[in-house]
Tab-separated table of C-alpha atoms and ligand atoms in Angstrom:
chain	number	residue	atom	x	y	z
A	1	UNK	CA	9.839	-35.091	-10.088
A	2	UNK	CA	9.683	-31.532	-11.319
A	3	UNK	CA	10.348	-31.139	-15.010
A	4	UNK	CA	12.921	-28.648	-16.206
A	5	UNK	CA	11.758	-25.091	-16.746
A	6	UNK	CA	11.468	-24.117	-20.376
A	7	UNK	CA	12.755	-20.815	-21.570
A	8	UNK	CA	10.102	-19.739	-24.025
A	9	UNK	CA	9.820	-16.033	-23.602
A	10	UNK	CA	10.457	-13.348	-21.037
A	11	UNK	CA	6.897	-12.998	-19.805
A	12	UNK	CA	6.150	-16.655	-19.318
A	13	UNK	CA	4.380	-17.422	-16.044
A	14	UNK	CA	6.542	-19.274	-13.551
A	15	UNK	CA	4.249	-19.550	-10.537
A	16	UNK	CA	0.494	-19.455	-10.618
A	17	UNK	CA	-2.185	-19.724	-7.959
A	18	UNK	CA	-5.820	-20.317	-8.771
A	19	UNK	CA	-8.492	-19.694	-6.154
A	20	UNK	CA	-6.023	-20.452	-3.408
A	21	UNK	CA	-7.389	-20.525	0.118
A	22	UNK	CA	-5.111	-21.014	3.090
A	23	UNK	CA	-6.245	-22.123	6.524
A	24	UNK	CA	-4.370	-22.405	9.785
A	25	UNK	CA	-6.660	-24.869	11.582
A	26	UNK	CA	-10.155	-23.373	11.250
A	27	UNK	CA	-8.797	-19.884	10.620
A	28	UNK	CA	-9.073	-18.764	6.992
A	29	UNK	CA	-5.943	-16.622	6.514
A	30	UNK	CA	-6.154	-16.035	2.748
A	31	UNK	CA	-9.080	-16.340	0.365
A	32	UNK	CA	-9.443	-16.701	-3.412
A	33	UNK	CA	-5.926	-15.815	-4.441
A	34	UNK	CA	-5.368	-16.005	-8.204
A	35	UNK	CA	-2.086	-14.501	-9.281
A	36	UNK	CA	0.508	-15.205	-11.983
A	37	UNK	CA	4.179	-14.557	-11.254
A	38	UNK	CA	6.129	-13.698	-14.435
A	39	UNK	CA	9.567	-15.018	-15.289
A	40	UNK	CA	12.642	-12.780	-14.900
A	41	UNK	CA	10.722	-10.076	-13.141
A	42	UNK	CA	10.626	-8.799	-9.591
A	43	UNK	CA	7.138	-9.092	-8.131
A	44	UNK	CA	6.463	-7.269	-4.853
A	45	UNK	CA	3.789	-8.201	-2.308
A	46	UNK	CA	2.639	-5.230	-0.253
A	47	UNK	CA	-0.152	-4.709	2.260
A	48	UNK	CA	-0.779	-4.238	5.982
A	49	UNK	CA	0.570	-6.665	8.525
A	50	UNK	CA	-1.368	-9.912	8.755
A	51	UNK	CA	-2.854	-9.795	5.242
A	52	UNK	CA	-1.104	-13.045	4.312
A	53	UNK	CA	1.896	-11.919	2.251
A	54	UNK	CA	4.328	-14.297	3.963
A	55	UNK	CA	1.763	-17.070	3.991
A	56	UNK	CA	1.390	-16.842	0.218
A	57	UNK	CA	5.157	-16.634	-0.277
A	58	UNK	CA	5.631	-19.807	1.764
A	59	UNK	CA	3.024	-21.609	-0.362
A	60	UNK	CA	5.349	-21.234	-3.347
A	61	UNK	CA	8.097	-23.403	-1.890
A	62	UNK	CA	5.954	-25.520	0.401
A	63	UNK	CA	7.510	-24.088	3.495
A	64	UNK	CA	4.055	-24.002	5.112
A	65	UNK	CA	4.100	-27.805	5.045
A	66	UNK	CA	6.216	-27.535	8.179
A	67	UNK	CA	3.293	-25.868	10.010
A	68	UNK	CA	0.960	-28.544	11.380
A	69	UNK	CA	-2.276	-26.543	11.197
A	70	UNK	CA	-1.635	-25.365	7.597
A	71	UNK	CA	-4.082	-26.436	4.906
A	72	UNK	CA	-4.431	-25.142	1.333
A	73	UNK	CA	-7.308	-25.401	-1.125
A	74	UNK	CA	-7.084	-24.420	-4.779
A	75	UNK	CA	-4.080	-24.719	-7.018
A	76	UNK	CA	-0.457	-23.646	-6.931
A	77	UNK	CA	1.487	-24.449	-10.088
A	78	UNK	CA	5.111	-24.050	-11.044
A	79	UNK	CA	5.716	-24.016	-14.811
A	80	UNK	CA	2.247	-25.592	-15.052
A	81	UNK	CA	2.952	-28.424	-12.611
A	82	UNK	CA	0.828	-28.815	-9.492
A	83	UNK	CA	3.249	-28.079	-6.656
A	84	UNK	CA	1.075	-29.920	-4.157
A	85	UNK	CA	0.661	-33.123	-6.212
A	86	UNK	CA	1.558	-36.275	-4.311
A	87	UNK	CA	4.552	-37.108	-6.515
A	88	UNK	CA	6.226	-33.737	-5.927
A	89	UNK	CA	9.171	-33.791	-3.526
A	90	UNK	CA	9.084	-30.666	-1.322
A	91	UNK	CA	12.866	-30.775	-0.911
A	92	UNK	CA	13.308	-30.541	-4.678
A	93	UNK	CA	10.740	-27.714	-4.736
A	94	UNK	CA	12.817	-25.796	-2.182
A	95	UNK	CA	15.954	-26.261	-4.261
A	96	UNK	CA	14.267	-24.796	-7.332
A	97	UNK	CA	12.442	-22.127	-5.372
A	98	UNK	CA	14.878	-20.724	-2.830
A	99	UNK	CA	14.157	-18.391	0.036
A	100	UNK	CA	15.869	-15.488	1.764
A	101	UNK	CA	14.449	-14.544	5.157
A	102	UNK	CA	13.927	-11.346	7.094
A	103	UNK	CA	16.883	-11.850	9.414
A	104	UNK	CA	20.148	-12.877	7.775
A	105	UNK	CA	20.686	-16.465	8.888
A	106	UNK	CA	24.105	-17.711	7.763
A	107	UNK	CA	25.082	-21.126	9.072
A	108	UNK	CA	27.714	-20.965	11.852
A	109	UNK	CA	30.279	-22.085	9.303
A	110	UNK	CA	32.841	-20.448	7.081
A	111	UNK	CA	31.784	-18.210	4.207
A	112	UNK	CA	33.041	-20.921	1.839
A	113	UNK	CA	31.065	-23.677	3.581
A	114	UNK	CA	27.910	-21.582	3.677
A	115	UNK	CA	28.000	-21.470	-0.120
A	116	UNK	CA	28.990	-25.075	-0.723
A	117	UNK	CA	26.680	-26.620	1.884
A	118	UNK	CA	23.648	-27.111	-0.374
A	119	UNK	CA	25.743	-28.070	-3.381
A	120	UNK	CA	27.489	-30.824	-1.383
A	121	UNK	CA	24.146	-32.190	-0.162
A	122	UNK	CA	22.871	-32.216	-3.736
A	123	UNK	CA	25.982	-34.128	-4.895
A	124	UNK	CA	27.349	-31.242	-6.949
A	125	UNK	CA	30.149	-32.521	-9.182
A	126	UNK	CA	31.515	-29.222	-10.453
A	127	UNK	CA	34.400	-27.168	-9.124
A	128	UNK	CA	33.428	-25.904	-5.653
A	129	UNK	CA	35.929	-23.013	-5.715
A	130	UNK	CA	34.394	-21.836	-8.952
A	131	UNK	CA	30.879	-22.188	-7.512
A	132	UNK	CA	31.843	-20.121	-4.465
A	133	UNK	CA	33.349	-17.344	-6.565
A	134	UNK	CA	30.465	-17.272	-9.031
A	135	UNK	CA	27.790	-17.222	-6.310
A	136	UNK	CA	29.550	-14.520	-4.302
A	137	UNK	CA	30.089	-12.425	-7.424
A	138	UNK	CA	26.400	-12.705	-8.328
A	139	UNK	CA	25.516	-11.589	-4.817
A	140	UNK	CA	27.920	-8.615	-5.109
A	141	UNK	CA	29.949	-9.860	-2.137
A	142	UNK	CA	33.048	-11.392	-3.732
A	143	UNK	CA	35.309	-8.356	-3.542
A	144	UNK	CA	34.583	-7.885	0.145
A	145	UNK	CA	35.225	-11.484	1.215
A	146	UNK	CA	37.571	-13.070	-1.335
A	147	UNK	CA	40.516	-12.874	1.078
A	148	UNK	CA	38.680	-14.369	4.034
A	149	UNK	CA	36.601	-17.220	2.675
A	150	UNK	CA	37.490	-19.365	5.705
A	151	UNK	CA	36.194	-16.751	8.167
A	152	UNK	CA	32.847	-17.449	9.788
A	153	UNK	CA	29.789	-16.187	7.940
A	154	UNK	CA	28.689	-14.782	11.292
A	155	UNK	CA	31.720	-12.460	11.393
A	156	UNK	CA	30.286	-10.373	8.533
A	157	UNK	CA	28.140	-7.254	8.940
A	158	UNK	CA	24.355	-7.646	8.755
A	159	UNK	CA	24.196	-6.430	5.167
A	160	UNK	CA	27.034	-8.730	4.134
A	161	UNK	CA	25.371	-11.646	5.923
A	162	UNK	CA	22.194	-11.044	3.950
A	163	UNK	CA	24.164	-11.002	0.678
A	164	UNK	CA	25.859	-14.219	1.844
A	165	UNK	CA	22.399	-15.729	2.300
A	166	UNK	CA	21.506	-14.601	-1.218
A	167	UNK	CA	24.748	-16.174	-2.506
A	168	UNK	CA	23.891	-19.378	-0.631
A	169	UNK	CA	20.422	-19.382	-2.216
A	170	UNK	CA	21.930	-18.852	-5.678
A	171	UNK	CA	24.561	-21.580	-5.232
A	172	UNK	CA	22.027	-24.402	-5.547
A	173	UNK	CA	21.021	-22.982	-8.931
A	174	UNK	CA	17.404	-22.130	-8.235
A	175	UNK	CA	14.904	-20.806	-10.734
A	176	UNK	CA	12.997	-18.584	-8.321
A	177	UNK	CA	14.144	-16.633	-5.269
A	178	UNK	CA	11.529	-15.735	-2.660
A	179	UNK	CA	12.447	-12.915	-0.305
A	180	UNK	CA	10.503	-12.237	2.877
A	181	UNK	CA	11.287	-8.651	3.895
A	182	UNK	CA	14.988	-9.190	3.176
A	183	UNK	CA	16.008	-5.649	4.087
A	184	UNK	CA	13.955	-5.010	7.187
A	185	UNK	CA	16.910	-5.757	9.494
A	186	UNK	CA	19.425	-3.812	7.379
A	187	UNK	CA	20.697	-0.245	7.466
A	188	UNK	CA	19.821	2.066	4.522
A	189	UNK	CA	23.143	1.575	2.688
A	190	UNK	CA	22.978	-2.215	2.938
A	191	UNK	CA	19.350	-2.011	1.849
A	192	UNK	CA	20.334	-0.075	-1.268
A	193	UNK	CA	23.001	-2.671	-2.111
A	194	UNK	CA	20.461	-5.469	-1.918
A	195	UNK	CA	18.015	-3.457	-4.025
A	196	UNK	CA	20.675	-2.864	-6.688
A	197	UNK	CA	21.425	-6.547	-6.608
A	198	UNK	CA	17.800	-7.398	-7.370
A	199	UNK	CA	18.041	-5.519	-10.662
A	200	UNK	CA	20.916	-7.761	-11.700
A	201	UNK	CA	19.497	-10.988	-10.302
A	202	UNK	CA	16.230	-10.746	-12.192
A	203	UNK	CA	18.093	-11.272	-15.445
A	204	UNK	CA	18.637	-14.852	-14.331
A	205	UNK	CA	16.008	-15.494	-11.706
A	206	UNK	CA	12.362	-14.869	-11.023
A	207	UNK	CA	12.027	-12.928	-7.788
A	208	UNK	CA	9.108	-12.466	-5.420
A	209	UNK	CA	9.664	-10.048	-2.551
A	210	UNK	CA	7.491	-9.249	0.448
A	211	UNK	CA	8.151	-5.743	1.661
A	212	UNK	CA	6.687	-3.336	4.177
A	213	UNK	CA	8.564	-0.536	2.507
A	214	UNK	CA	6.548	0.979	-0.317
A	215	UNK	CA	9.451	3.012	-1.668
A	216	UNK	CA	11.338	-0.237	-1.929
A	217	UNK	CA	8.483	-1.902	-3.812
A	218	UNK	CA	8.320	1.015	-6.242
A	219	UNK	CA	12.114	1.034	-6.711
A	220	UNK	CA	12.752	-2.664	-7.213
A	221	UNK	CA	9.670	-4.325	-8.615
A	222	UNK	CA	8.141	-4.687	-12.057
A	223	UNK	CA	4.834	-6.024	-10.744
A	224	UNK	CA	3.122	-5.244	-7.447
A	225	UNK	CA	0.342	-7.115	-5.679
A	226	UNK	CA	-1.549	-5.242	-2.983
A	227	UNK	CA	-3.191	-7.389	-0.312
A	228	UNK	CA	-5.562	-6.252	2.398
A	229	UNK	CA	-7.523	-7.772	5.261
A	230	UNK	CA	-11.264	-7.794	5.659
A	231	UNK	CA	-12.958	-8.300	9.011
A	232	UNK	CA	-15.303	-11.247	9.468
A	233	UNK	CA	-18.526	-11.248	11.510
A	234	UNK	CA	-16.811	-13.316	14.181
A	235	UNK	CA	-14.010	-10.797	14.597
A	236	UNK	CA	-11.475	-12.595	12.376
A	237	UNK	CA	-9.419	-11.064	9.601
A	238	UNK	CA	-9.148	-12.641	6.163
A	239	UNK	CA	-6.417	-11.661	3.722
A	240	UNK	CA	-7.246	-11.155	0.066
A	241	UNK	CA	-5.695	-9.755	-3.092
A	242	UNK	CA	-7.051	-6.287	-3.864
A	243	UNK	CA	-5.140	-5.434	-6.998
A	244	UNK	CA	-2.239	-6.753	-9.039
A	245	UNK	CA	-0.651	-4.859	-11.889
A	246	UNK	CA	2.509	-3.304	-13.181
A	247	UNK	CA	4.204	-1.429	-10.358
A	248	UNK	CA	3.768	1.976	-11.982
A	249	UNK	CA	0.020	1.379	-12.309
A	250	UNK	CA	-0.316	0.334	-8.664
A	251	UNK	CA	1.590	3.405	-7.487
A	252	UNK	CA	0.337	5.994	-9.951
A	253	UNK	CA	-3.109	5.013	-11.186
A	254	UNK	CA	-4.550	2.068	-9.257
A	255	UNK	CA	-8.079	0.889	-9.999
A	256	UNK	CA	-9.127	0.427	-6.390
A	257	UNK	CA	-9.559	3.134	-3.821
A	258	UNK	CA	-8.058	0.937	-1.086
A	259	UNK	CA	-4.874	0.602	-3.138
A	260	UNK	CA	-4.721	4.358	-3.642
A	261	UNK	CA	-5.130	4.945	0.080
A	262	UNK	CA	-2.502	2.375	1.001
A	263	UNK	CA	0.179	3.508	-1.452
A	264	UNK	CA	-0.335	7.117	-0.459
A	265	UNK	CA	0.293	6.141	3.162
A	266	UNK	CA	-3.229	6.707	4.441
A	267	UNK	CA	-3.417	3.348	6.249
A	268	UNK	CA	-1.360	0.250	7.078
B	1	ADP	P1	1.805	-10.873	6.573
B	1	ADP	O1	3.030	-11.537	6.010
B	1	ADP	O2	1.018	-10.142	5.536
B	1	ADP	O3	2.081	-10.026	7.768
B	1	ADP	P2	1.139	-13.533	7.489
B	1	ADP	O4	1.155	-14.398	6.299
B	1	ADP	O5	2.315	-13.581	8.411
B	1	ADP	O6	0.819	-12.034	7.073
B	1	ADP	O7	-0.146	-13.885	8.368
B	1	ADP	C1	-1.461	-13.943	7.811
B	1	ADP	C2	-2.411	-14.403	8.905
B	1	ADP	O8	-2.144	-15.761	9.222
B	1	ADP	C3	-2.277	-13.618	10.206
B	1	ADP	O9	-3.562	-13.478	10.787
B	1	ADP	C4	-1.399	-14.511	11.055
B	1	ADP	O10	-1.665	-14.327	12.427
B	1	ADP	C5	-1.813	-15.911	10.597
B	1	ADP	N1	-0.693	-16.867	10.705
B	1	ADP	C6	0.508	-16.767	10.111
B	1	ADP	N2	1.290	-17.819	10.410
B	1	ADP	C7	0.531	-18.614	11.219
B	1	ADP	C8	0.768	-19.864	11.887
B	1	ADP	N3	1.923	-20.514	11.774
B	1	ADP	N4	-0.234	-20.373	12.631
B	1	ADP	C9	-1.412	-19.719	12.774
B	1	ADP	N5	-1.696	-18.548	12.166
B	1	ADP	C10	-0.747	-18.009	11.407
């Protein structure tokens, strides 16, 4: 079982990897990743395609377990607990550490049932109406859907569907929300709404977001990790962490030349 998160201070580390290596079969996708994710902050992962951003994100809620060829070496801890220890239940991990995907993926059910689905499975004993309203309010969607809670989640616009997915993630009372390019399928106005939402959500949740959009990373995140790929002799490409710092440092005065070149749009 996972123990309950403590609330010591605002900069406590929630997720930590130490010398993490990830393989898909014999292919080394990520090497030597050591990174601490702080509580109640938005941390952005940026870097060119294929550098392992999504792979690392999926290590945090054990979603890679579903990929047969996946293998990890090194440590991933959540509030100090080894997430890959044998006694840890991956289903419980995914409740604590929720995920929002690139394409909005509401269940083909009503808005109401989308929100209550996870709570019902987890045997939630509270008031479901209250849970629905609270989750939708937190996801800044309540006012738009309060009169049509029985309508299908699929009847909403793309931006609303993504906020519904955020509300669904919130409804199971997670501690962390992982977001894998959550705005890449959205129009600019819907994107801005989700970005505004992140500022509110981080007061209660720890957020890690993968984004291809550097303006988005600089607008929404407190911390930014820049990943890159290095070629191997055999023609492979290994992802690694180049630099991790406060977002303003990464964008204004990074230590590494590769970071400077990437954030100024010179490659990637
Ligand atoms: P990013 O999110 O930065 O684009 P990914 O984490 O998706 O990078 O991918 C990192 C590397 O791992 C890439 O070379 C990709 O082809 C490989 N990869 C990702 N998922 C799988 C998988 N399920 N099986 C095999 N290789 C994979």
